[in-house]
DNA sequence: ATGTCACGCTGGGCGTGA
């Protein structure tokens, strides 16, 4: 199974690039975040024409998550929202079982600054995600993918010194990340690339992409039922394409999974 | 690093969030 996770920073603005990705990478499943789709306005028909079914959790101007599933795969057990999350109306979590694999697309609360009320909400979201992850992993093969808005460790940020007093690097956020892994999930990128820099996000400003001032914020967390064969950050999608379609500030993470049951 | 992008509201800039 080929799974892609991508924060598109508005699906409406990124449709040409999403179709480009479907054509180039032929994924089985795409986990989308920050779709920013008005409820009722998701472009289901356009994806059907491209051979993909979509399930979505949409909240309008902000956030929004979705799953695109190639039409030959069965989709069932769709769940929108995360039990115990601070505000389900923010549309930050969607699940479905895809070809027998439980797949989540999530967009974790940014947190703004460590002293902001949204930072406490971020930690609460992580805790709810950990509880749900535990249930999912006990239920079978599971992938939790998305923009987790945290760097796992200092290798995942271009310069830790630039982040003193900021979010995405704090011990609290990182402890919550490890607690999710501890229910029985592996960080797919690190399974294959124990040392490589794997940035997935670069600020639009200040030529950050060109200077590789990035962070690894996008993850696929996979249960032990699934082997990881290959991982790739598709950096071409962080650049303009040949006809000038603009990029998201995130690049897609591509993960090739192999099922092999272990006990 | 603070040089951008996208949205909604509006009727061409501003406020918001990242």
Short mmCIF file of C-alpha atoms (C1' of nucleotides) in Angstrom, two decimals:
data_model
loop_
_atom_site.label_atom_id
_atom_site.label_comp_id
_atom_site.label_asym_id
_atom_site.label_seq_id
_atom_site.Cartn_x
_atom_site.Cartn_y
_atom_site.Cartn_z
CA UNK A 1 0.00 0.00 0.00
CA UNK A 2 1.31 3.42 -0.99
CA UNK A 3 0.17 6.14 1.42
CA UNK A 4 0.86 9.86 1.04
CA UNK A 5 0.29 12.50 3.71
CA UNK A 6 0.22 16.12 2.64
CA UNK A 7 -0.75 19.42 4.26
CA UNK A 8 -1.98 21.22 1.15
CA UNK A 9 -2.65 24.66 2.70
CA UNK A 10 -6.07 24.97 1.00
CA UNK A 11 -7.35 22.22 -1.27
CA UNK A 12 -9.11 24.81 -3.43
CA UNK A 13 -5.83 26.55 -4.15
CA UNK A 14 -3.93 23.27 -4.55
CA UNK A 15 -6.19 21.17 -6.80
CA UNK A 16 -3.81 21.25 -9.79
CA UNK A 17 -0.96 20.03 -7.60
CA UNK A 18 -3.09 17.32 -5.96
CA UNK A 19 -4.05 15.94 -9.39
CA UNK A 20 -0.40 16.12 -10.39
CA UNK A 21 0.46 14.06 -7.31
CA UNK A 22 -2.22 11.43 -8.00
CA UNK A 23 -0.94 11.03 -11.54
CA UNK A 24 2.77 10.96 -10.69
CA UNK A 25 2.70 8.82 -7.57
CA UNK A 26 -0.41 6.64 -8.05
CA UNK A 27 -1.06 6.42 -4.30
CA UNK A 28 -3.60 4.07 -2.75
CA UNK A 29 -4.46 6.57 -0.02
CA UNK A 30 -3.78 10.29 0.43
CA UNK A 31 -4.18 11.92 3.85
CA UNK A 32 -4.86 15.62 3.35
CA UNK A 33 -4.69 18.39 5.94
CA UNK A 34 -5.60 22.08 5.96
CA UNK A 35 -8.09 21.52 3.17
CA UNK A 36 -9.92 24.73 4.20
CA UNK A 37 -13.04 23.51 2.40
CA UNK A 38 -16.48 25.01 3.05
CA UNK A 39 -18.81 22.27 4.35
CA UNK A 40 -20.79 20.94 1.41
CA UNK A 41 -18.30 22.23 -1.16
CA UNK A 42 -15.77 19.38 -1.22
CA UNK A 43 -14.85 18.53 -4.86
CA UNK A 44 -15.96 14.88 -4.70
CA UNK A 45 -16.88 14.81 -8.41
CA UNK A 46 -13.46 15.98 -9.56
CA UNK A 47 -11.74 13.27 -7.52
CA UNK A 48 -14.18 10.62 -8.76
CA UNK A 49 -13.20 11.58 -12.32
CA UNK A 50 -9.59 10.94 -11.32
CA UNK A 51 -10.47 7.53 -9.86
CA UNK A 52 -10.55 8.43 -6.15
CA UNK A 53 -13.27 8.40 -3.53
CA UNK A 54 -13.00 11.01 -0.78
CA UNK A 55 -14.12 11.17 2.83
CA UNK A 56 -13.81 14.53 4.51
CA UNK A 57 -14.21 16.48 7.71
CA UNK A 58 -14.47 20.11 6.72
CA UNK A 59 -14.83 23.32 8.72
CA UNK A 60 -14.63 26.15 6.21
CA UNK A 61 -11.89 28.71 6.35
CA UNK A 62 -9.56 26.91 8.74
CA UNK A 63 -8.22 23.37 9.20
CA UNK A 64 -10.11 20.50 7.53
CA UNK A 65 -8.87 16.95 6.87
CA UNK A 66 -9.72 14.33 4.27
CA UNK A 67 -8.77 10.94 2.85
CA UNK A 68 -8.57 10.17 -0.86
CA UNK A 69 -8.83 6.47 -1.64
CA UNK A 70 -8.24 4.85 -5.01
CA UNK A 71 -11.54 3.44 -6.20
CA UNK A 72 -10.45 -0.22 -6.18
CA UNK A 73 -10.04 -0.16 -2.38
CA UNK A 74 -12.90 -0.70 0.03
CA UNK A 75 -13.65 2.14 2.46
CA UNK A 76 -15.70 1.64 5.61
CA UNK A 77 -15.89 2.65 9.29
CA UNK A 78 -15.57 6.38 8.65
CA UNK A 79 -15.24 8.46 11.84
CA UNK A 80 -15.11 12.26 11.88
CA UNK A 81 -13.57 13.91 14.94
CA UNK A 82 -11.53 12.62 17.86
CA UNK A 83 -13.13 11.67 21.15
CA UNK A 84 -11.86 14.03 23.87
CA UNK A 85 -10.41 16.66 21.53
CA UNK A 86 -10.85 20.30 22.62
CA UNK A 87 -13.18 21.34 19.77
CA UNK A 88 -14.55 18.78 17.28
CA UNK A 89 -15.87 21.62 15.10
CA UNK A 90 -12.27 22.46 14.14
CA UNK A 91 -12.17 19.38 11.86
CA UNK A 92 -8.71 18.05 12.72
CA UNK A 93 -9.18 14.26 12.68
CA UNK A 94 -10.78 11.76 10.30
CA UNK A 95 -10.55 7.96 10.23
CA UNK A 96 -11.57 5.29 7.80
CA UNK A 97 -10.73 1.64 7.27
CA UNK A 98 -9.17 1.34 3.83
CA UNK A 99 -8.62 -2.13 2.42
CA UNK A 100 -8.64 -3.41 5.99
CA UNK A 101 -6.12 -0.84 7.31
CA UNK A 102 -7.30 1.79 9.78
CA UNK A 103 -6.09 5.14 8.40
CA UNK A 104 -6.20 8.52 10.17
CA UNK A 105 -5.55 11.95 8.68
CA UNK A 106 -4.94 14.55 11.39
CA UNK A 107 -3.94 18.19 11.66
CA UNK A 108 -2.72 18.84 15.19
CA UNK A 109 -3.40 22.20 16.85
CA UNK A 110 -0.51 24.63 16.16
CA UNK A 111 -0.39 26.04 19.68
CA UNK A 112 0.82 29.53 18.70
CA UNK A 113 3.11 30.14 21.70
CA UNK A 114 3.82 28.09 24.83
CA UNK A 115 1.99 30.62 27.04
CA UNK A 116 -1.11 30.82 24.81
CA UNK A 117 -4.35 28.98 25.73
CA UNK A 118 -4.09 27.20 22.38
CA UNK A 119 -0.90 25.53 23.58
CA UNK A 120 -2.79 23.81 26.39
CA UNK A 121 -5.39 22.79 23.80
CA UNK A 122 -2.58 21.33 21.70
CA UNK A 123 -1.39 19.14 24.56
CA UNK A 124 -4.98 18.05 25.20
CA UNK A 125 -5.33 17.13 21.52
CA UNK A 126 -2.16 15.00 21.71
CA UNK A 127 -3.49 13.22 24.80
CA UNK A 128 -6.80 12.45 23.08
CA UNK A 129 -4.90 11.23 20.01
CA UNK A 130 -2.82 8.89 22.19
CA UNK A 131 -5.95 7.37 23.73
CA UNK A 132 -7.58 6.85 20.35
CA UNK A 133 -4.32 5.47 18.91
CA UNK A 134 -4.22 2.86 21.65
CA UNK A 135 -7.73 1.67 20.74
CA UNK A 136 -6.98 1.63 17.01
CA UNK A 137 -3.72 -0.30 17.38
CA UNK A 138 -5.48 -2.90 19.53
CA UNK A 139 -8.02 -3.24 16.71
CA UNK A 140 -5.58 -4.05 13.90
CA UNK A 141 -3.26 -2.53 11.29
CA UNK A 142 -3.20 1.24 11.78
CA UNK A 143 -1.61 4.30 10.19
CA UNK A 144 -1.92 7.71 11.83
CA UNK A 145 -0.64 10.29 9.37
CA UNK A 146 -0.66 14.04 9.15
CA UNK A 147 0.77 17.35 10.24
CA UNK A 148 1.56 16.70 13.88
CA UNK A 149 2.98 20.21 14.36
CA UNK A 150 5.92 18.99 16.45
CA UNK A 151 9.54 18.04 15.81
CA UNK A 152 10.39 14.65 17.28
CA UNK A 153 13.92 15.72 18.23
CA UNK A 154 16.56 18.31 17.39
CA UNK A 155 17.47 16.59 14.12
CA UNK A 156 14.03 17.58 12.87
CA UNK A 157 14.58 21.34 13.05
CA UNK A 158 17.17 23.35 11.10
CA UNK A 159 18.45 25.20 14.16
CA UNK A 160 17.12 24.57 17.68
CA UNK A 161 18.63 27.88 18.78
CA UNK A 162 16.13 29.71 16.55
CA UNK A 163 13.28 28.14 18.53
CA UNK A 164 14.02 29.15 22.10
CA UNK A 165 10.66 30.01 23.65
CA UNK A 166 8.72 28.70 20.63
CA UNK A 167 6.35 25.82 20.00
CA UNK A 168 7.09 22.65 18.00
CA UNK A 169 10.28 21.88 19.97
CA UNK A 170 9.23 21.90 23.64
CA UNK A 171 9.81 18.89 25.89
CA UNK A 172 6.06 18.78 26.61
CA UNK A 173 5.10 18.44 22.92
CA UNK A 174 7.85 15.90 22.30
CA UNK A 175 6.79 13.83 25.31
CA UNK A 176 3.24 13.71 23.94
CA UNK A 177 4.60 12.59 20.56
CA UNK A 178 6.59 9.75 22.19
CA UNK A 179 3.53 8.76 24.21
CA UNK A 180 1.61 8.20 20.97
CA UNK A 181 4.43 6.01 19.63
CA UNK A 182 4.45 4.10 22.91
CA UNK A 183 1.00 2.61 22.26
CA UNK A 184 2.62 0.53 19.51
CA UNK A 185 3.39 2.79 16.56
CA UNK A 186 6.62 3.48 14.65
CA UNK A 187 7.73 6.73 12.99
CA UNK A 188 7.90 5.47 9.39
CA UNK A 189 10.51 7.99 8.27
CA UNK A 190 12.92 7.01 11.05
CA UNK A 191 12.33 3.28 10.46
CA UNK A 192 13.95 3.65 7.04
CA UNK A 193 16.10 6.75 7.60
CA UNK A 194 17.60 6.57 11.10
CA UNK A 195 19.83 9.60 10.55
CA UNK A 196 18.70 11.54 7.47
CA UNK A 197 17.20 15.00 7.70
CA UNK A 198 13.58 14.65 6.62
CA UNK A 199 12.13 18.15 6.63
CA UNK A 200 8.58 18.39 5.29
CA UNK A 201 7.84 22.08 5.93
CA UNK A 202 9.60 25.31 5.04
CA UNK A 203 8.25 28.82 5.71
CA UNK A 204 7.07 30.68 2.62
CA UNK A 205 9.06 33.69 3.77
CA UNK A 206 12.71 34.64 3.61
CA UNK A 207 13.72 32.04 1.03
CA UNK A 208 13.48 29.37 3.71
CA UNK A 209 13.04 26.48 1.25
CA UNK A 210 16.01 27.52 -0.86
CA UNK A 211 18.15 27.72 2.29
CA UNK A 212 16.66 24.47 3.64
CA UNK A 213 15.50 26.18 6.84
CA UNK A 214 12.81 23.60 7.47
CA UNK A 215 11.28 21.25 10.00
CA UNK A 216 9.96 17.69 10.00
CA UNK A 217 6.31 18.17 11.00
CA UNK A 218 4.54 15.57 8.87
CA UNK A 219 4.58 11.94 9.94
CA UNK A 220 3.17 8.52 9.21
CA UNK A 221 2.94 6.47 12.41
CA UNK A 222 2.46 2.80 11.59
CA UNK A 223 1.54 -0.16 13.76
CA UNK A 224 3.71 -3.26 13.93
CA UNK A 225 1.22 -5.11 11.74
CA UNK A 226 2.67 -3.17 8.81
CA UNK A 227 6.23 -3.14 7.46
CA UNK A 228 7.72 0.05 6.01
CA UNK A 229 9.40 -0.60 2.66
CA UNK A 230 10.23 2.89 1.46
CA UNK A 231 9.82 6.55 2.46
CA UNK A 232 10.30 9.73 0.48
CA UNK A 233 9.69 13.46 0.92
CA UNK A 234 8.56 14.69 -2.52
CA UNK A 235 10.31 18.06 -2.47
CA UNK A 236 9.27 18.87 -6.06
CA UNK A 237 5.81 19.70 -4.70
CA UNK A 238 7.35 22.47 -2.57
CA UNK A 239 8.35 24.27 -5.79
CA UNK A 240 6.26 25.94 -8.49
CA UNK A 241 5.49 23.49 -11.29
CA UNK A 242 6.14 24.11 -14.99
CA UNK A 243 2.88 25.97 -15.54
CA UNK A 244 3.33 28.09 -12.42
CA UNK A 245 0.91 26.39 -10.03
CA UNK A 246 1.99 27.39 -6.54
CA UNK A 247 3.19 25.00 -3.85
CA UNK A 248 1.96 24.38 -0.34
CA UNK A 249 4.46 25.26 2.38
CA UNK A 250 4.56 21.49 3.15
CA UNK A 251 5.93 18.73 0.91
CA UNK A 252 4.16 15.36 0.70
CA UNK A 253 5.54 12.40 2.64
CA UNK A 254 5.29 9.16 0.64
CA UNK A 255 5.30 5.83 2.51
CA UNK A 256 5.20 2.37 0.95
CA UNK A 257 3.81 -0.20 3.38
CA UNK A 258 3.88 -3.94 3.34
CA UNK A 259 1.49 -5.98 5.39
CA UNK A 260 2.99 -8.68 7.48
CA UNK A 261 1.21 -9.73 10.59
CA UNK A 262 3.35 -10.18 13.68
CA UNK A 263 2.36 -11.24 17.15
"C1'" DA B 1 15.15 34.30 8.97
"C1'" DT B 2 10.26 37.37 9.63
"C1'" DG B 3 11.32 38.72 2.58
"C1'" DT B 4 4.52 34.71 2.01
"C1'" DC B 5 0.26 32.71 1.28
"C1'" DA B 6 -4.77 31.95 1.55
"C1'" DC B 7 -9.25 32.97 3.32
"C1'" DG B 8 -13.51 35.85 4.28
"C1'" DC B 9 -15.51 40.13 3.90
"C1'" DT B 10 -15.86 43.25 0.51
"C1'" DG B 11 -16.09 45.78 -3.51
"C1'" DG B 12 -9.11 46.40 -3.34
"C1'" DG B 13 -7.26 46.42 1.18
"C1'" DC B 14 -7.42 44.52 5.90
"C1'" DG B 15 -7.60 41.13 9.74
"C1'" DT B 16 -6.51 36.40 10.87
"C1'" DG B 17 -3.80 32.25 11.13
"C1'" DA B 18 0.14 29.70 10.02
#
